[in-house]
Each structure stands twice: as C-alpha cells, then as structure tokens.
JSON list of C-alpha atoms in Angstrom, two decimals:
[
{"chain": "K", "resi": 24, "resn": "MET", "atom": "CA", "xyz": [-76.38, 20.94, 5.70]},
{"chain": "K", "resi": 25, "resn": "ARG", "atom": "CA", "xyz": [-79.95, 19.23, 6.06]},
{"chain": "K", "resi": 26, "resn": "TRP", "atom": "CA", "xyz": [-82.47, 19.40, 3.01]},
{"chain": "K", "resi": 27, "resn": "ARG", "atom": "CA", "xyz": [-85.65, 21.50, 4.42]},
{"chain": "K", "resi": 28, "resn": "VAL", "atom": "CA", "xyz": [-88.74, 19.94, 3.70]},
{"chain": "K", "resi": 29, "resn": "GLY", "atom": "CA", "xyz": [-90.86, 21.70, 0.91]},
{"chain": "K", "resi": 30, "resn": "SER", "atom": "CA", "xyz": [-87.89, 23.17, -0.54]},
{"chain": "K", "resi": 31, "resn": "LEU", "atom": "CA", "xyz": [-86.72, 22.71, -4.14]},
{"chain": "K", "resi": 32, "resn": "SER", "atom": "CA", "xyz": [-83.90, 20.36, -2.55]},
{"chain": "K", "resi": 33, "resn": "SER", "atom": "CA", "xyz": [-86.78, 18.14, -1.50]},
{"chain": "K", "resi": 34, "resn": "LEU", "atom": "CA", "xyz": [-88.06, 18.18, -5.22]},
{"chain": "K", "resi": 35, "resn": "LEU", "atom": "CA", "xyz": [-84.64, 17.17, -6.42]},
{"chain": "K", "resi": 36, "resn": "LEU", "atom": "CA", "xyz": [-84.41, 14.03, -3.94]},
{"chain": "K", "resi": 37, "resn": "SER", "atom": "CA", "xyz": [-87.92, 12.91, -4.96]},
{"chain": "K", "resi": 38, "resn": "SER", "atom": "CA", "xyz": [-87.51, 13.64, -8.73]},
{"chain": "K", "resi": 39, "resn": "SER", "atom": "CA", "xyz": [-84.58, 11.02, -9.06]},
{"chain": "K", "resi": 40, "resn": "SER", "atom": "CA", "xyz": [-87.13, 8.09, -8.90]},
{"chain": "K", "resi": 41, "resn": "SER", "atom": "CA", "xyz": [-89.55, 9.61, -10.94]},
{"chain": "K", "resi": 42, "resn": "SER", "atom": "CA", "xyz": [-90.45, 7.58, -13.92]},
{"chain": "K", "resi": 43, "resn": "SER", "atom": "CA", "xyz": [-92.44, 10.29, -15.58]},
{"chain": "K", "resi": 44, "resn": "LEU", "atom": "CA", "xyz": [-89.36, 12.53, -15.55]},
{"chain": "K", "resi": 45, "resn": "LYS", "atom": "CA", "xyz": [-87.28, 9.64, -16.91]},
{"chain": "K", "resi": 46, "resn": "THR", "atom": "CA", "xyz": [-89.51, 9.34, -19.64]},
{"chain": "K", "resi": 47, "resn": "SER", "atom": "CA", "xyz": [-89.56, 12.89, -20.54]},
{"chain": "K", "resi": 48, "resn": "ALA", "atom": "CA", "xyz": [-85.67, 12.98, -20.52]},
{"chain": "K", "resi": 49, "resn": "VAL", "atom": "CA", "xyz": [-85.97, 10.28, -23.22]},
{"chain": "K", "resi": 50, "resn": "ASN", "atom": "CA", "xyz": [-88.40, 12.08, -25.27]},
{"chain": "K", "resi": 51, "resn": "GLN", "atom": "CA", "xyz": [-85.97, 15.24, -24.95]},
{"chain": "K", "resi": 52, "resn": "GLY", "atom": "CA", "xyz": [-83.09, 13.32, -26.12]},
{"chain": "K", "resi": 53, "resn": "ALA", "atom": "CA", "xyz": [-84.82, 11.96, -29.06]},
{"chain": "K", "resi": 54, "resn": "GLN", "atom": "CA", "xyz": [-85.93, 15.64, -30.10]},
{"chain": "K", "resi": 55, "resn": "ARG", "atom": "CA", "xyz": [-82.27, 16.78, -29.77]},
{"chain": "K", "resi": 56, "resn": "ARG", "atom": "CA", "xyz": [-81.34, 14.09, -31.91]},
{"chain": "K", "resi": 57, "resn": "GLU", "atom": "CA", "xyz": [-83.90, 14.94, -34.27]},
{"chain": "K", "resi": 58, "resn": "LEU", "atom": "CA", "xyz": [-82.73, 18.85, -34.04]},
{"chain": "K", "resi": 59, "resn": "PHE", "atom": "CA", "xyz": [-79.20, 18.09, -35.03]},
{"chain": "K", "resi": 60, "resn": "GLU", "atom": "CA", "xyz": [-80.32, 16.06, -38.18]},
{"chain": "K", "resi": 61, "resn": "VAL", "atom": "CA", "xyz": [-82.54, 19.15, -39.52]},
{"chain": "K", "resi": 62, "resn": "PHE", "atom": "CA", "xyz": [-80.18, 21.88, -38.41]},
{"chain": "K", "resi": 63, "resn": "SER", "atom": "CA", "xyz": [-77.95, 23.13, -41.26]},
{"chain": "K", "resi": 64, "resn": "PRO", "atom": "CA", "xyz": [-74.21, 21.89, -41.26]},
{"chain": "K", "resi": 65, "resn": "GLU", "atom": "CA", "xyz": [-73.00, 25.50, -40.30]},
{"chain": "K", "resi": 66, "resn": "VAL", "atom": "CA", "xyz": [-75.06, 25.34, -36.85]},
{"chain": "K", "resi": 67, "resn": "VAL", "atom": "CA", "xyz": [-74.03, 21.48, -36.32]},
{"chain": "K", "resi": 68, "resn": "GLU", "atom": "CA", "xyz": [-70.53, 22.65, -36.82]},
{"chain": "K", "resi": 69, "resn": "LEU", "atom": "CA", "xyz": [-71.23, 25.46, -33.97]},
{"chain": "K", "resi": 70, "resn": "GLY", "atom": "CA", "xyz": [-71.01, 22.92, -31.42]},
{"chain": "K", "resi": 71, "resn": "LYS", "atom": "CA", "xyz": [-67.99, 21.35, -32.90]},
{"chain": "K", "resi": 72, "resn": "ASP", "atom": "CA", "xyz": [-65.08, 23.89, -32.56]},
{"chain": "K", "resi": 73, "resn": "LYS", "atom": "CA", "xyz": [-62.30, 23.31, -30.25]},
{"chain": "K", "resi": 74, "resn": "SER", "atom": "CA", "xyz": [-62.55, 24.69, -26.60]},
{"chain": "K", "resi": 75, "resn": "SER", "atom": "CA", "xyz": [-62.36, 28.44, -26.05]},
{"chain": "K", "resi": 76, "resn": "LYS", "atom": "CA", "xyz": [-58.84, 30.10, -26.42]},
{"chain": "K", "resi": 77, "resn": "VAL", "atom": "CA", "xyz": [-59.81, 32.76, -23.89]},
{"chain": "K", "resi": 78, "resn": "LYS", "atom": "CA", "xyz": [-60.08, 31.69, -20.36]},
{"chain": "K", "resi": 79, "resn": "PRO", "atom": "CA", "xyz": [-62.06, 33.63, -17.95]},
{"chain": "K", "resi": 80, "resn": "SER", "atom": "CA", "xyz": [-60.66, 34.64, -14.59]},
{"chain": "K", "resi": 81, "resn": "PHE", "atom": "CA", "xyz": [-63.67, 33.28, -12.53]},
{"chain": "K", "resi": 82, "resn": "ILE", "atom": "CA", "xyz": [-66.80, 31.90, -13.60]},
{"chain": "K", "resi": 83, "resn": "ALA", "atom": "CA", "xyz": [-69.91, 31.62, -11.10]},
{"chain": "K", "resi": 84, "resn": "PHE", "atom": "CA", "xyz": [-72.96, 29.42, -12.15]},
{"chain": "K", "resi": 85, "resn": "VAL", "atom": "CA", "xyz": [-76.28, 30.41, -10.53]},
{"chain": "K", "resi": 86, "resn": "LEU", "atom": "CA", "xyz": [-78.76, 28.01, -10.10]},
{"chain": "K", "resi": 87, "resn": "GLY", "atom": "CA", "xyz": [-82.57, 27.71, -8.97]},
{"chain": "K", "resi": 88, "resn": "GLY", "atom": "CA", "xyz": [-86.10, 27.18, -9.73]},
{"chain": "K", "resi": 89, "resn": "PRO", "atom": "CA", "xyz": [-88.41, 29.78, -11.20]},
{"chain": "K", "resi": 90, "resn": "GLY", "atom": "CA", "xyz": [-89.32, 31.94, -8.37]},
{"chain": "K", "resi": 91, "resn": "SER", "atom": "CA", "xyz": [-85.97, 31.04, -6.24]},
{"chain": "K", "resi": 92, "resn": "GLY", "atom": "CA", "xyz": [-84.94, 34.64, -6.33]},
{"chain": "K", "resi": 93, "resn": "LYS", "atom": "CA", "xyz": [-81.87, 34.02, -8.37]},
{"chain": "K", "resi": 94, "resn": "GLY", "atom": "CA", "xyz": [-82.25, 36.64, -10.79]},
{"chain": "K", "resi": 95, "resn": "THR", "atom": "CA", "xyz": [-82.58, 39.39, -8.10]},
{"chain": "K", "resi": 96, "resn": "GLN", "atom": "CA", "xyz": [-79.50, 38.17, -6.23]},
{"chain": "K", "resi": 97, "resn": "CYS", "atom": "CA", "xyz": [-77.49, 38.14, -9.63]},
{"chain": "K", "resi": 98, "resn": "THR", "atom": "CA", "xyz": [-78.32, 41.70, -9.81]},
{"chain": "K", "resi": 99, "resn": "LYS", "atom": "CA", "xyz": [-76.78, 42.37, -6.27]},
{"chain": "K", "resi": 100, "resn": "ILE", "atom": "CA", "xyz": [-73.92, 40.36, -7.01]},
{"chain": "K", "resi": 101, "resn": "VAL", "atom": "CA", "xyz": [-72.93, 42.19, -10.12]},
{"chain": "K", "resi": 102, "resn": "GLU", "atom": "CA", "xyz": [-73.35, 45.65, -8.29]},
{"chain": "K", "resi": 103, "resn": "THR", "atom": "CA", "xyz": [-71.19, 44.40, -5.41]},
{"chain": "K", "resi": 104, "resn": "PHE", "atom": "CA", "xyz": [-68.47, 42.18, -6.81]},
{"chain": "K", "resi": 105, "resn": "GLY", "atom": "CA", "xyz": [-68.40, 43.70, -10.37]},
{"chain": "K", "resi": 106, "resn": "PHE", "atom": "CA", "xyz": [-69.28, 40.52, -12.37]},
{"chain": "K", "resi": 107, "resn": "LYS", "atom": "CA", "xyz": [-70.50, 40.55, -15.95]},
{"chain": "K", "resi": 108, "resn": "HIS", "atom": "CA", "xyz": [-73.91, 38.83, -15.79]},
{"chain": "K", "resi": 109, "resn": "LEU", "atom": "CA", "xyz": [-74.72, 36.34, -18.57]},
{"chain": "K", "resi": 110, "resn": "SER", "atom": "CA", "xyz": [-78.05, 34.87, -18.86]},
{"chain": "K", "resi": 111, "resn": "ALA", "atom": "CA", "xyz": [-78.59, 31.83, -21.21]},
{"chain": "K", "resi": 112, "resn": "GLY", "atom": "CA", "xyz": [-82.08, 32.72, -22.02]},
{"chain": "K", "resi": 113, "resn": "ASP", "atom": "CA", "xyz": [-81.36, 36.29, -22.65]},
{"chain": "K", "resi": 114, "resn": "LEU", "atom": "CA", "xyz": [-78.62, 35.37, -24.79]},
{"chain": "K", "resi": 115, "resn": "LEU", "atom": "CA", "xyz": [-80.93, 33.09, -26.87]},
{"chain": "K", "resi": 116, "resn": "ARG", "atom": "CA", "xyz": [-83.52, 35.78, -26.80]},
{"chain": "K", "resi": 117, "resn": "ARG", "atom": "CA", "xyz": [-81.09, 38.38, -28.19]},
{"chain": "K", "resi": 118, "resn": "GLU", "atom": "CA", "xyz": [-79.93, 36.06, -31.11]},
{"chain": "K", "resi": 119, "resn": "ILE", "atom": "CA", "xyz": [-83.37, 35.65, -32.22]},
{"chain": "K", "resi": 120, "resn": "SER", "atom": "CA", "xyz": [-84.14, 39.36, -32.12]},
{"chain": "K", "resi": 121, "resn": "SER", "atom": "CA", "xyz": [-80.83, 39.98, -34.21]},
{"chain": "K", "resi": 122, "resn": "ASN", "atom": "CA", "xyz": [-82.69, 38.27, -37.04]},
{"chain": "K", "resi": 123, "resn": "SER", "atom": "CA", "xyz": [-79.28, 36.26, -37.75]},
{"chain": "K", "resi": 124, "resn": "LYS", "atom": "CA", "xyz": [-79.49, 32.85, -39.42]},
{"chain": "K", "resi": 125, "resn": "HIS", "atom": "CA", "xyz": [-78.72, 31.24, -36.36]},
{"chain": "K", "resi": 126, "resn": "GLY", "atom": "CA", "xyz": [-81.45, 33.33, -34.49]},
{"chain": "K", "resi": 127, "resn": "THR", "atom": "CA", "xyz": [-83.97, 32.15, -37.07]},
{"chain": "K", "resi": 128, "resn": "MET", "atom": "CA", "xyz": [-83.05, 28.89, -36.56]},
{"chain": "K", "resi": 129, "resn": "ILE", "atom": "CA", "xyz": [-83.39, 28.86, -32.75]},
{"chain": "K", "resi": 130, "resn": "LEU", "atom": "CA", "xyz": [-86.62, 30.53, -32.95]},
{"chain": "K", "resi": 131, "resn": "ASN", "atom": "CA", "xyz": [-87.90, 27.71, -35.28]},
{"chain": "K", "resi": 132, "resn": "THR", "atom": "CA", "xyz": [-86.81, 25.21, -32.86]},
{"chain": "K", "resi": 133, "resn": "ILE", "atom": "CA", "xyz": [-88.50, 26.53, -30.03]},
{"chain": "K", "resi": 134, "resn": "ARG", "atom": "CA", "xyz": [-91.48, 27.36, -32.14]},
{"chain": "K", "resi": 135, "resn": "GLU", "atom": "CA", "xyz": [-91.66, 23.33, -32.94]},
{"chain": "K", "resi": 136, "resn": "GLY", "atom": "CA", "xyz": [-91.43, 22.53, -29.09]},
{"chain": "K", "resi": 137, "resn": "LYS", "atom": "CA", "xyz": [-87.83, 21.16, -29.61]},
{"chain": "K", "resi": 138, "resn": "ILE", "atom": "CA", "xyz": [-84.79, 21.83, -27.12]},
{"chain": "K", "resi": 139, "resn": "VAL", "atom": "CA", "xyz": [-82.21, 24.29, -28.49]},
{"chain": "K", "resi": 140, "resn": "PRO", "atom": "CA", "xyz": [-78.81, 21.74, -28.46]},
{"chain": "K", "resi": 141, "resn": "SER", "atom": "CA", "xyz": [-76.55, 22.68, -25.55]},
{"chain": "K", "resi": 142, "resn": "ALA", "atom": "CA", "xyz": [-73.50, 23.23, -27.92]},
{"chain": "K", "resi": 143, "resn": "VAL", "atom": "CA", "xyz": [-75.43, 26.13, -29.52]},
{"chain": "K", "resi": 144, "resn": "THR", "atom": "CA", "xyz": [-76.30, 27.88, -26.02]},
{"chain": "K", "resi": 145, "resn": "VAL", "atom": "CA", "xyz": [-72.77, 27.48, -24.97]},
{"chain": "K", "resi": 146, "resn": "LYS", "atom": "CA", "xyz": [-71.43, 28.80, -28.12]},
{"chain": "K", "resi": 147, "resn": "LEU", "atom": "CA", "xyz": [-73.61, 31.85, -27.32]},
{"chain": "K", "resi": 148, "resn": "ILE", "atom": "CA", "xyz": [-71.93, 32.15, -23.70]},
{"chain": "K", "resi": 149, "resn": "GLN", "atom": "CA", "xyz": [-68.50, 31.70, -25.43]},
{"chain": "K", "resi": 150, "resn": "LYS", "atom": "CA", "xyz": [-68.84, 34.55, -27.71]},
{"chain": "K", "resi": 151, "resn": "GLU", "atom": "CA", "xyz": [-69.70, 36.73, -24.84]},
{"chain": "K", "resi": 152, "resn": "ILE", "atom": "CA", "xyz": [-66.59, 35.56, -22.75]},
{"chain": "K", "resi": 153, "resn": "GLU", "atom": "CA", "xyz": [-64.29, 36.04, -25.78]},
{"chain": "K", "resi": 154, "resn": "SER", "atom": "CA", "xyz": [-65.39, 39.67, -26.17]},
{"chain": "K", "resi": 155, "resn": "ASN", "atom": "CA", "xyz": [-64.65, 40.40, -22.59]},
{"chain": "K", "resi": 156, "resn": "GLU", "atom": "CA", "xyz": [-61.54, 38.96, -22.00]},
{"chain": "K", "resi": 157, "resn": "GLY", "atom": "CA", "xyz": [-60.27, 38.36, -18.66]},
{"chain": "K", "resi": 158, "resn": "HIS", "atom": "CA", "xyz": [-63.26, 39.33, -16.78]},
{"chain": "K", "resi": 159, "resn": "LYS", "atom": "CA", "xyz": [-65.29, 37.43, -14.29]},
{"chain": "K", "resi": 160, "resn": "PHE", "atom": "CA", "xyz": [-68.65, 35.89, -15.15]},
{"chain": "K", "resi": 161, "resn": "LEU", "atom": "CA", "xyz": [-71.99, 35.20, -13.32]},
{"chain": "K", "resi": 162, "resn": "ILE", "atom": "CA", "xyz": [-73.80, 32.69, -15.65]},
{"chain": "K", "resi": 163, "resn": "ASP", "atom": "CA", "xyz": [-77.37, 32.73, -14.51]},
{"chain": "K", "resi": 164, "resn": "GLY", "atom": "CA", "xyz": [-79.78, 29.55, -15.01]},
{"chain": "K", "resi": 165, "resn": "PHE", "atom": "CA", "xyz": [-76.93, 27.46, -16.62]},
{"chain": "K", "resi": 166, "resn": "PRO", "atom": "CA", "xyz": [-76.28, 24.62, -16.92]},
{"chain": "K", "resi": 167, "resn": "ARG", "atom": "CA", "xyz": [-80.09, 23.21, -16.51]},
{"chain": "K", "resi": 168, "resn": "THR", "atom": "CA", "xyz": [-79.01, 19.73, -17.33]},
{"chain": "K", "resi": 169, "resn": "GLU", "atom": "CA", "xyz": [-76.04, 17.33, -17.16]},
{"chain": "K", "resi": 170, "resn": "GLU", "atom": "CA", "xyz": [-75.75, 17.68, -21.18]},
{"chain": "K", "resi": 171, "resn": "ASN", "atom": "CA", "xyz": [-75.61, 21.31, -20.46]},
{"chain": "K", "resi": 172, "resn": "ARG", "atom": "CA", "xyz": [-72.77, 20.84, -18.30]},
{"chain": "K", "resi": 173, "resn": "VAL", "atom": "CA", "xyz": [-70.68, 18.60, -20.18]},
{"chain": "K", "resi": 174, "resn": "ALA", "atom": "CA", "xyz": [-71.16, 21.02, -23.43]},
{"chain": "K", "resi": 175, "resn": "PHE", "atom": "CA", "xyz": [-69.92, 23.87, -21.30]},
{"chain": "K", "resi": 176, "resn": "GLU", "atom": "CA", "xyz": [-66.91, 22.20, -20.18]},
{"chain": "K", "resi": 177, "resn": "LYS", "atom": "CA", "xyz": [-66.07, 20.92, -23.41]},
{"chain": "K", "resi": 178, "resn": "ILE", "atom": "CA", "xyz": [-66.46, 24.15, -25.56]},
{"chain": "K", "resi": 179, "resn": "ILE", "atom": "CA", "xyz": [-65.27, 26.47, -22.93]},
{"chain": "K", "resi": 180, "resn": "GLY", "atom": "CA", "xyz": [-62.58, 24.09, -21.72]},
{"chain": "K", "resi": 181, "resn": "THR", "atom": "CA", "xyz": [-63.05, 24.88, -17.98]},
{"chain": "K", "resi": 182, "resn": "GLU", "atom": "CA", "xyz": [-65.32, 24.21, -15.13]},
{"chain": "K", "resi": 183, "resn": "PRO", "atom": "CA", "xyz": [-66.69, 27.08, -12.91]},
{"chain": "K", "resi": 184, "resn": "ASN", "atom": "CA", "xyz": [-65.09, 28.29, -9.72]},
{"chain": "K", "resi": 185, "resn": "ILE", "atom": "CA", "xyz": [-68.23, 28.05, -7.61]},
{"chain": "K", "resi": 186, "resn": "VAL", "atom": "CA", "xyz": [-71.79, 27.07, -8.26]},
{"chain": "K", "resi": 187, "resn": "LEU", "atom": "CA", "xyz": [-74.71, 29.06, -6.17]},
{"chain": "K", "resi": 188, "resn": "PHE", "atom": "CA", "xyz": [-78.04, 27.27, -5.75]},
{"chain": "K", "resi": 189, "resn": "PHE", "atom": "CA", "xyz": [-80.80, 29.14, -4.49]},
{"chain": "K", "resi": 190, "resn": "ASP", "atom": "CA", "xyz": [-82.81, 26.73, -2.30]},
{"chain": "K", "resi": 191, "resn": "CYS", "atom": "CA", "xyz": [-86.57, 27.72, -1.64]},
{"chain": "K", "resi": 192, "resn": "PRO", "atom": "CA", "xyz": [-89.47, 26.06, -0.49]},
{"chain": "K", "resi": 193, "resn": "GLU", "atom": "CA", "xyz": [-92.14, 24.85, -3.41]},
{"chain": "K", "resi": 194, "resn": "ASP", "atom": "CA", "xyz": [-95.04, 26.90, -2.15]},
{"chain": "K", "resi": 195, "resn": "GLU", "atom": "CA", "xyz": [-93.06, 30.27, -1.92]},
{"chain": "K", "resi": 196, "resn": "MET", "atom": "CA", "xyz": [-91.68, 29.68, -5.47]},
{"chain": "K", "resi": 197, "resn": "VAL", "atom": "CA", "xyz": [-95.02, 29.22, -6.57]},
{"chain": "K", "resi": 198, "resn": "ARG", "atom": "CA", "xyz": [-96.38, 32.40, -4.82]},
{"chain": "K", "resi": 199, "resn": "ARG", "atom": "CA", "xyz": [-93.73, 34.39, -6.33]},
{"chain": "K", "resi": 200, "resn": "VAL", "atom": "CA", "xyz": [-94.06, 33.44, -9.97]},
{"chain": "K", "resi": 201, "resn": "LEU", "atom": "CA", "xyz": [-97.55, 33.63, -9.87]},
{"chain": "K", "resi": 202, "resn": "SER", "atom": "CA", "xyz": [-97.73, 37.15, -7.88]},
{"chain": "K", "resi": 203, "resn": "ARG", "atom": "CA", "xyz": [-94.87, 38.77, -9.94]},
{"chain": "K", "resi": 204, "resn": "ASN", "atom": "CA", "xyz": [-96.45, 37.75, -13.51]},
{"chain": "K", "resi": 205, "resn": "GLN", "atom": "CA", "xyz": [-93.21, 35.84, -13.85]},
{"chain": "K", "resi": 206, "resn": "GLY", "atom": "CA", "xyz": [-94.90, 32.74, -15.42]},
{"chain": "K", "resi": 207, "resn": "ARG", "atom": "CA", "xyz": [-96.59, 32.12, -18.51]},
{"chain": "K", "resi": 208, "resn": "VAL", "atom": "CA", "xyz": [-100.12, 33.26, -19.39]},
{"chain": "K", "resi": 209, "resn": "ASP", "atom": "CA", "xyz": [-101.84, 30.16, -18.40]},
{"chain": "K", "resi": 210, "resn": "ASP", "atom": "CA", "xyz": [-100.10, 29.38, -15.18]},
{"chain": "K", "resi": 211, "resn": "ASN", "atom": "CA", "xyz": [-101.78, 28.36, -12.12]},
{"chain": "K", "resi": 212, "resn": "VAL", "atom": "CA", "xyz": [-100.68, 26.76, -9.03]},
{"chain": "K", "resi": 213, "resn": "GLU", "atom": "CA", "xyz": [-100.73, 23.01, -10.54]},
{"chain": "K", "resi": 214, "resn": "THR", "atom": "CA", "xyz": [-98.73, 24.05, -13.80]},
{"chain": "K", "resi": 215, "resn": "VAL", "atom": "CA", "xyz": [-96.08, 25.96, -11.64]},
{"chain": "K", "resi": 216, "resn": "LYS", "atom": "CA", "xyz": [-95.34, 22.99, -9.63]},
{"chain": "K", "resi": 217, "resn": "LYS", "atom": "CA", "xyz": [-95.35, 20.78, -12.69]},
{"chain": "K", "resi": 218, "resn": "ARG", "atom": "CA", "xyz": [-92.75, 22.93, -14.28]},
{"chain": "K", "resi": 219, "resn": "LEU", "atom": "CA", "xyz": [-90.64, 23.07, -10.84]},
{"chain": "K", "resi": 220, "resn": "LYS", "atom": "CA", "xyz": [-90.78, 19.20, -10.51]},
{"chain": "K", "resi": 221, "resn": "VAL", "atom": "CA", "xyz": [-89.41, 18.92, -14.30]},
{"chain": "K", "resi": 222, "resn": "PHE", "atom": "CA", "xyz": [-86.79, 21.66, -13.27]},
{"chain": "K", "resi": 223, "resn": "ALA", "atom": "CA", "xyz": [-85.58, 19.82, -10.31]},
{"chain": "K", "resi": 224, "resn": "GLY", "atom": "CA", "xyz": [-85.39, 16.39, -12.20]},
{"chain": "K", "resi": 225, "resn": "LEU", "atom": "CA", "xyz": [-83.26, 17.93, -14.78]},
{"chain": "K", "resi": 226, "resn": "ASN", "atom": "CA", "xyz": [-81.03, 19.68, -12.32]},
{"chain": "K", "resi": 227, "resn": "LEU", "atom": "CA", "xyz": [-80.45, 16.85, -10.11]},
{"chain": "K", "resi": 228, "resn": "PRO", "atom": "CA", "xyz": [-77.12, 15.40, -11.71]},
{"chain": "K", "resi": 229, "resn": "VAL", "atom": "CA", "xyz": [-76.13, 18.65, -11.83]},
{"chain": "K", "resi": 230, "resn": "ILE", "atom": "CA", "xyz": [-76.52, 19.73, -8.35]},
{"chain": "K", "resi": 231, "resn": "LYS", "atom": "CA", "xyz": [-75.10, 16.28, -7.37]},
{"chain": "K", "resi": 232, "resn": "TYR", "atom": "CA", "xyz": [-72.07, 16.45, -9.52]},
{"chain": "K", "resi": 233, "resn": "TYR", "atom": "CA", "xyz": [-70.91, 19.83, -8.34]},
{"chain": "K", "resi": 234, "resn": "SER", "atom": "CA", "xyz": [-71.70, 19.06, -4.77]},
{"chain": "K", "resi": 235, "resn": "GLU", "atom": "CA", "xyz": [-69.38, 16.06, -4.95]},
{"chain": "K", "resi": 236, "resn": "ARG", "atom": "CA", "xyz": [-66.58, 18.42, -6.27]},
{"chain": "K", "resi": 237, "resn": "GLY", "atom": "CA", "xyz": [-67.00, 20.64, -3.35]},
{"chain": "K", "resi": 238, "resn": "LYS", "atom": "CA", "xyz": [-68.15, 23.57, -5.69]},
{"chain": "K", "resi": 239, "resn": "LEU", "atom": "CA", "xyz": [-71.54, 23.95, -4.49]},
{"chain": "K", "resi": 240, "resn": "HIS", "atom": "CA", "xyz": [-72.79, 26.60, -2.26]},
{"chain": "K", "resi": 241, "resn": "LYS", "atom": "CA", "xyz": [-76.71, 26.42, -1.37]},
{"chain": "K", "resi": 242, "resn": "ILE", "atom": "CA", "xyz": [-78.23, 29.51, -0.21]},
{"chain": "K", "resi": 243, "resn": "ASP", "atom": "CA", "xyz": [-81.48, 29.77, 1.48]},
{"chain": "K", "resi": 244, "resn": "GLY", "atom": "CA", "xyz": [-83.82, 31.68, -0.72]},
{"chain": "K", "resi": 245, "resn": "VAL", "atom": "CA", "xyz": [-86.22, 32.83, 1.78]},
{"chain": "K", "resi": 246, "resn": "GLY", "atom": "CA", "xyz": [-86.24, 36.33, 3.31]},
{"chain": "K", "resi": 247, "resn": "THR", "atom": "CA", "xyz": [-86.03, 39.93, 2.00]},
{"chain": "K", "resi": 248, "resn": "THR", "atom": "CA", "xyz": [-83.66, 40.56, -0.94]},
{"chain": "K", "resi": 249, "resn": "ASP", "atom": "CA", "xyz": [-80.99, 42.06, 1.62]},
{"chain": "K", "resi": 250, "resn": "GLU", "atom": "CA", "xyz": [-81.41, 39.25, 3.72]},
{"chain": "K", "resi": 251, "resn": "ILE", "atom": "CA", "xyz": [-80.51, 36.51, 1.29]},
{"chain": "K", "resi": 252, "resn": "PHE", "atom": "CA", "xyz": [-77.82, 38.56, 0.07]},
{"chain": "K", "resi": 253, "resn": "GLU", "atom": "CA", "xyz": [-76.21, 38.66, 3.34]},
{"chain": "K", "resi": 254, "resn": "ARG", "atom": "CA", "xyz": [-75.88, 34.67, 2.91]},
{"chain": "K", "resi": 255, "resn": "VAL", "atom": "CA", "xyz": [-74.30, 35.04, -0.68]},
{"chain": "K", "resi": 256, "resn": "ARG", "atom": "CA", "xyz": [-71.95, 37.78, 0.21]},
{"chain": "K", "resi": 257, "resn": "PRO", "atom": "CA", "xyz": [-69.78, 35.50, 2.64]},
{"chain": "K", "resi": 258, "resn": "VAL", "atom": "CA", "xyz": [-69.48, 32.95, -0.25]},
{"chain": "K", "resi": 259, "resn": "PHE", "atom": "CA", "xyz": [-67.70, 35.72, -2.64]},
{"chain": "K", "resi": 260, "resn": "ALA", "atom": "CA", "xyz": [-65.49, 36.50, 0.46]},
{"chain": "K", "resi": 261, "resn": "LEU", "atom": "CA", "xyz": [-63.84, 33.14, 0.38]},
{"chain": "K", "resi": 262, "resn": "TYR", "atom": "CA", "xyz": [-62.61, 33.87, -3.15]},
{"chain": "K", "resi": 263, "resn": "GLU", "atom": "CA", "xyz": [-61.70, 37.73, -2.40]},
{"chain": "K", "resi": 264, "resn": "GLU", "atom": "CA", "xyz": [-58.40, 37.44, -3.91]},
{"chain": "K", "resi": 265, "resn": "ALA", "atom": "CA", "xyz": [-59.77, 35.64, -7.07]},
{"chain": "K", "resi": 266, "resn": "ILE", "atom": "CA", "xyz": [-62.34, 38.32, -7.95]},
{"chain": "K", "resi": 267, "resn": "LYS", "atom": "CA", "xyz": [-60.66, 41.43, -7.17]}
]
C-alpha cells in the first residue's frame, strides 16, 4: 500500500533523516540513564523480573498519533470483539493517583521532565495481564519507541499477534486535537505539528519492525467513526478463531 502525502506515515518517512529528532533521542536516552540512577532499588528491580508466567491468548497493539482516532476505535473494538482495553497512559495515571510508592516516583519523574523507564510501564501492563488470565488484550498507545517494544517482549515474553496503525493526514490530526480539546493548554497549530513529528520519529523503528514481520495493519483514519471501523473489522475477522 502506498503512503499518502500529508499523512502521519509521511512524517514517519521524513523523520528518519531528521537530525533534530536524533538529537532528541540521544537526550532522552541520557534522561533514562539518569532516572535509573536516582530510582530506588525496588523500582529498578521492577524491570529486571523474569518474563511473565501468564501468557495472554491474543494481543493487539494500537498505534497512531494524537488525533488519529485510535482511542475512539479502541472503544468500538472492545464493544464488538470483547477485548480488554489497556492504555499505557491510563495505567500510569492510575498508579500515580493510587499514592503508592511507585506512583509517587512516576509522578516525580514526569514533573522533572524525565521519561518513565519502559520497564516500569511494561510491569504495569504485566500486572493487568496477570490479573486477567487468558483474556485478549488491546494495548493502546504502546509501544511508542523501540525501547518500549524490546522491554515489552522481554518482560511479557511474547510479541503482539497484530499491530494496528491508524494513519491520518497531519492537518486532520491537528484539527482534531485542537477542536476536541485533547491537547495541552498551550497547544496551537505549530506546537501540535511539532508533537506529531516527534511522535513519528520515535515510532518509525516500531512501525518498520512490525511491518517487516508481517504484523502491521495500516488503517486509513479519515472518515466517520463507523466508516473507519468498517476498515478495522476485516482485520479482526482474519483472526476470528483466535479471538473467540
């Protein structure tokens, strides 16, 4: 399938040669190393456990930039196919609101402008998987980076069965983020576009990896909710026996 001009996939292609994004990735790597140095031994150990003993029956990753519509489609997928929906962002927020020791550390990490280590996020996902043994899972907005992907496969001990990538024109995603008040308080056209480029740069290795493994399903994210879902439905129909 050809890439459409102006879509997130166009950003993914162009971002691979962006020196500014490479610099950002280096800086983020330094932040991760610093974070592991200041984390208590308990949290560092959180990412060193052996892979999960409970293997889910089916895993679908759902990827897409801000405003791509993946959240809305996740709701439809859950209603239609009975998946357990896991959002990495929601799990982190829930851990923070629990006032647990790890939640406090996550909150402090975010406040300091650092990145929560992949292992910490994956362990939260693992906890949900193990508490819903045998279920099929829709994991929303994860992995965002190659580091996320590697950590997931190491800790959970498996790969996703499929990966959905909601591809949408940049201008449409910007319009959705601004009109639906999904962005940050200081968002404007330029800041949203910058966020999309950063997102695309970080996601490029993940998208390419799963595409090469034949697991990626690119969904056109333009249209009404129902129109887009009719493009999603056939993907799951291919795995009807596995997701029953």
